[in-house]
PDB file of C-alpha atoms in Angstrom:
ATOM      1  CA  MET A 347      88.393  68.394 114.336  1.00 75.00           C
ATOM      2  CA  THR A 348      87.176  66.560 110.539  1.00 83.00           C
ATOM      3  CA  ASP A 349      83.600  66.904 109.497  1.00 87.00           C
ATOM      4  CA  ALA A 350      83.032  63.191 110.183  1.00 89.00           C
ATOM      5  CA  GLU A 351      83.731  63.949 113.851  1.00 88.00           C
ATOM      6  CA  LYS A 352      81.677  66.744 114.444  1.00 88.00           C
ATOM      7  CA  GLU A 353      78.759  65.041 112.224  1.00 90.00           C
ATOM      8  CA  ALA A 354      78.988  61.925 115.647  1.00 90.00           C
ATOM      9  CA  VAL A 355      78.770  64.475 118.084  1.00 89.00           C
ATOM     10  CA  ILE A 356      75.601  66.741 116.408  1.00 89.00           C
ATOM     11  CA  ALA A 357      74.193  62.544 115.888  1.00 91.00           C
ATOM     12  CA  ARG A 358      74.931  61.743 119.401  1.00 89.00           C
ATOM     13  CA  ALA A 359      73.486  65.629 120.222  1.00 90.00           C
ATOM     14  CA  HIS A 360      69.886  64.119 119.203  1.00 89.00           C
ATOM     15  CA  ALA A 361      70.103  60.922 120.302  1.00 91.00           C
ATOM     16  CA  LEU A 362      70.291  61.819 124.408  1.00 90.00           C
ATOM     17  CA  ALA A 363      68.025  65.728 123.874  1.00 91.00           C
ATOM     18  CA  GLU A 364      65.321  65.404 126.390  1.00 92.00           C
ATOM     19  CA  GLU A 365      62.439  67.182 125.290  1.00 91.00           C
ATOM     20  CA  ALA A 366      59.679  69.805 127.379  1.00 90.00           C
ATOM     21  CA  PHE A 367      57.042  71.477 126.153  1.00 89.00           C
ATOM     22  CA  LEU A 368      55.661  73.980 127.147  1.00 86.00           C
ATOM     23  CA  ALA A 369      52.496  76.496 127.727  1.00 81.00           C
ATOM     24  CA  GLY A 370      53.931  79.655 125.334  1.00 67.00           C
ATOM     25  CA  SER A 371      53.908  83.366 128.144  1.00 68.00           C
ATOM     26  CA  GLY A 372      53.830  86.317 127.563  1.00 64.00           C
ATOM     27  CA  PRO A 373      51.468  87.885 125.505  1.00 65.00           C
ATOM     28  CA  GLY A 374      50.120  85.812 121.992  1.00 63.00           C
ATOM     29  CA  GLY A 375      46.018  85.311 122.279  1.00 66.00           C
ATOM     30  CA  GLN A 376      44.719  82.338 123.226  1.00 67.00           C
ATOM     31  CA  ASN A 377      46.902  79.862 121.310  1.00 68.00           C
ATOM     32  CA  ALA A 378      50.195  81.216 122.648  1.00 65.00           C
ATOM     33  CA  ASN A 379      47.913  80.725 125.935  1.00 68.00           C
ATOM     34  CA  LYS A 380      46.184  77.261 125.588  1.00 73.00           C
ATOM     35  CA  VAL A 381      48.881  75.036 123.456  1.00 79.00           C
ATOM     36  CA  ALA A 382      51.561  74.235 124.775  1.00 83.00           C
ATOM     37  CA  THR A 383      54.358  74.953 121.733  1.00 84.00           C
ATOM     38  CA  THR A 384      57.351  76.175 122.619  1.00 88.00           C
ATOM     39  CA  VAL A 385      59.951  73.698 123.006  1.00 91.00           C
ATOM     40  CA  GLN A 386      62.629  73.179 125.689  1.00 93.00           C
ATOM     41  CA  LEU A 387      65.634  70.961 124.525  1.00 93.00           C
ATOM     42  CA  ARG A 388      68.364  69.225 127.088  1.00 94.00           C
ATOM     43  CA  VAL A 389      71.163  67.755 126.157  1.00 94.00           C
ATOM     44  CA  ASN A 390      73.824  67.196 128.940  1.00 93.00           C
ATOM     45  CA  ALA A 391      77.181  68.517 127.580  1.00 91.00           C
ATOM     46  CA  TYR A 392      79.699  65.872 129.217  1.00 92.00           C
ATOM     47  CA  ALA A 393      77.934  62.732 127.658  1.00 91.00           C
ATOM     48  CA  LEU A 394      78.042  64.043 124.485  1.00 90.00           C
ATOM     49  CA  ARG A 395      82.188  63.375 125.238  1.00 90.00           C
ATOM     50  CA  LEU A 396      83.905  66.661 123.105  1.00 90.00           C
ATOM     51  CA  PRO A 397      87.401  67.074 123.068  1.00 90.00           C
ATOM     52  CA  GLN A 398      88.500  69.928 125.445  1.00 92.00           C
ATOM     53  CA  PHE A 399      88.932  72.948 123.205  1.00 91.00           C
ATOM     54  CA  ALA A 400      85.460  72.070 122.205  1.00 91.00           C
ATOM     55  CA  PHE A 401      84.121  72.028 125.359  1.00 92.00           C
ATOM     56  CA  ARG A 402      85.719  75.630 126.395  1.00 93.00           C
ATOM     57  CA  ARG A 403      84.500  76.768 123.345  1.00 93.00           C
ATOM     58  CA  LEU A 404      81.239  75.647 123.769  1.00 92.00           C
ATOM     59  CA  GLN A 405      81.272  76.737 127.494  1.00 92.00           C
ATOM     60  CA  ASN A 406      82.559  80.356 126.377  1.00 92.00           C
ATOM     61  CA  ILE A 407      79.957  80.714 123.451  1.00 92.00           C
ATOM     62  CA  ALA A 408      76.545  78.849 125.449  1.00 91.00           C
ATOM     63  CA  GLY A 409      76.594  81.631 128.465  1.00 89.00           C
ATOM     64  CA  SER A 410      73.570  81.023 129.974  1.00 90.00           C
ATOM     65  CA  LYS A 411      72.254  78.410 127.990  1.00 91.00           C
ATOM     66  CA  LEU A 412      75.243  75.808 130.378  1.00 90.00           C
ATOM     67  CA  THR A 413      73.450  74.740 133.165  1.00 90.00           C
ATOM     68  CA  ASP A 414      75.426  74.671 136.586  1.00 90.00           C
ATOM     69  CA  ALA A 415      74.951  71.014 136.043  1.00 90.00           C
ATOM     70  CA  GLY A 416      76.814  70.537 133.030  1.00 89.00           C
ATOM     71  CA  GLU A 417      73.376  70.351 130.891  1.00 92.00           C
ATOM     72  CA  ILE A 418      72.680  72.862 127.581  1.00 93.00           C
ATOM     73  CA  LEU A 419      69.175  74.272 127.392  1.00 94.00           C
ATOM     74  CA  VAL A 420      67.524  75.496 124.012  1.00 94.00           C
ATOM     75  CA  THR A 421      64.887  77.299 123.944  1.00 92.00           C
ATOM     76  CA  ALA A 422      62.371  77.819 120.373  1.00 91.00           C
ATOM     77  CA  ARG A 423      59.239  79.099 120.516  1.00 87.00           C
ATOM     78  CA  SER A 424      58.698  81.377 117.489  1.00 87.00           C
ATOM     79  CA  HIS A 425      56.238  79.419 115.756  1.00 86.00           C
ATOM     80  CA  ARG A 426      52.635  78.057 115.962  1.00 82.00           C
ATOM     81  CA  THR A 427      53.663  74.580 116.200  1.00 86.00           C
ATOM     82  CA  GLN A 428      55.185  71.819 118.126  1.00 87.00           C
ATOM     83  CA  ASP A 429      57.426  70.373 114.753  1.00 92.00           C
ATOM     84  CA  ALA A 430      58.113  73.571 113.805  1.00 93.00           C
ATOM     85  CA  ASN A 431      60.063  74.673 117.197  1.00 92.00           C
ATOM     86  CA  ARG A 432      61.122  71.064 117.659  1.00 92.00           C
ATOM     87  CA  GLY A 433      63.422  71.734 113.926  1.00 94.00           C
ATOM     88  CA  GLU A 434      64.158  75.057 115.329  1.00 95.00           C
ATOM     89  CA  ALA A 435      65.257  74.276 118.281  1.00 94.00           C
ATOM     90  CA  ARG A 436      67.692  71.246 116.830  1.00 94.00           C
ATOM     91  CA  ASP A 437      69.000  73.624 114.744  1.00 95.00           C
ATOM     92  CA  LYS A 438      70.257  75.930 117.122  1.00 94.00           C
ATOM     93  CA  LEU A 439      72.358  73.549 119.271  1.00 94.00           C
ATOM     94  CA  GLU A 440      74.048  72.127 115.585  1.00 94.00           C
ATOM     95  CA  ASP A 441      74.553  76.021 115.434  1.00 94.00           C
ATOM     96  CA  LEU A 442      75.891  75.866 118.565  1.00 94.00           C
ATOM     97  CA  LEU A 443      78.003  72.723 118.547  1.00 93.00           C
ATOM     98  CA  THR A 444      79.110  73.363 114.832  1.00 93.00           C
ATOM     99  CA  GLU A 445      80.141  76.669 115.915  1.00 93.00           C
ATOM    100  CA  ALA A 446      82.028  75.084 119.690  1.00 92.00           C
ATOM    101  CA  MET A 447      84.199  72.436 117.955  1.00 92.00           C
ATOM    102  CA  THR A 448      85.709  74.777 114.770  1.00 91.00           C
ATOM    103  CA  PRO A 449      88.506  76.455 116.072  1.00 88.00           C
ATOM    104  CA  PRO A 450      88.839  80.279 115.973  1.00 87.00           C
ATOM    105  CA  LYS A 451      90.984  81.295 112.923  1.00 91.00           C
ATOM    106  CA  ARG A 452      94.391  82.645 114.055  1.00 92.00           C
ATOM    107  CA  ARG A 453      94.698  86.426 113.824  1.00 90.00           C
ATOM    108  CA  ALA A 454      97.418  87.702 111.819  1.00 91.00           C
ATOM    109  CA  ARG A 455      99.728  90.443 113.133  1.00 88.00           C
ATOM    110  CA  THR A 456      99.820  93.944 111.701  1.00 86.00           C
ATOM    111  CA  ARG A 457     102.906  95.530 111.244  1.00 87.00           C
ATOM    112  CA  LEU A 458     103.400  98.724 110.876  1.00 85.00           C
ATOM    113  CA  ASN A 459     106.112 100.845 109.448  1.00 93.00           C
ATOM    114  CA  ARG A 460     108.016 103.749 110.021  1.00 94.00           C
ATOM    115  CA  VAL A 461     105.123 106.282 107.679  1.00 95.00           C
ATOM    116  CA  GLY A 462     102.997 105.128 109.523  1.00 93.00           C
ATOM    117  CA  LYS A 463     104.087 105.717 112.904  1.00 94.00           C
ATOM    118  CA  THR A 464     104.630 108.317 112.793  1.00 96.00           C
ATOM    119  CA  GLN A 465     101.530 110.175 111.542  1.00 96.00           C
ATOM    120  CA  ARG A 466      99.828 108.085 114.546  1.00 95.00           C
ATOM    121  CA  LEU A 467     102.051 110.108 117.052  1.00 97.00           C
ATOM    122  CA  LYS A 468     101.369 113.240 114.836  1.00 97.00           C
ATOM    123  CA  ALA A 469      98.024 113.302 115.229  1.00 98.00           C
ATOM    124  CA  LYS A 470      98.162 112.299 119.112  1.00 97.00           C
ATOM    125  CA  LYS A 471      99.877 114.992 119.296  1.00 97.00           C
ATOM    126  CA  GLU A 472      97.506 117.469 117.242  1.00 97.00           C
ATOM    127  CA  ARG A 473      94.773 115.611 119.239  1.00 97.00           C
ATOM    128  CA  GLY A 474      96.326 116.274 122.399  1.00 95.00           C
ATOM    129  CA  GLU A 475      96.604 119.983 121.836  1.00 93.00           C
ATOM    130  CA  ILE A 476      92.915 121.033 121.343  1.00 94.00           C
ATOM    131  CA  LYS A 477      91.954 119.462 124.806  1.00 93.00           C
ATOM    132  CA  ALA A 478      94.603 120.857 125.543  1.00 90.00           C
ATOM    133  CA  ARG A 479      93.211 124.394 124.618  1.00 89.00           C
ATOM    134  CA  ARG A 480      90.477 123.692 125.905  1.00 90.00           C
ATOM    135  CA  GLY A 481      88.995 124.869 129.224  1.00 81.00           C
ATOM    136  CA  LYS A 482      87.502 127.885 131.110  1.00 77.00           C
ATOM    137  CA  VAL A 483      86.615 130.546 129.636  1.00 75.00           C
ATOM    138  CA  ASP A 484      87.398 133.785 131.797  1.00 76.00           C
ATOM    139  CA  TRP A 485      85.430 137.171 131.064  1.00 72.00           C
TER     140      TRP A 485
END
């Protein structure tokens, strides 16, 4: 996927995002209890029109952030202001989508030479003998 395509998907996600502000839960004193600064961002993943490989990666990466209805749910609550939390939630969404659209690097197969293989098997044999010598002590 090209950078322009990635930017288009991210822009579409920002346009489709629905924001909700919630009062903070848990400890935090007076400010957290009376001010709704927590931001909850919802984006329909199907409406983003991601390529199939990116959507599958998004399902794996997002985990519990992806609802059964196909919505990506991102929450930000670490800052004291709505604007700062809104920015953080949008950054989290961008990171999630960028990671989903970037294919993983292919793993290079390792090659083991004959000497390395015999050394590994010898070490395994020695370790097995040590464990075999363990047992109940007979006094």
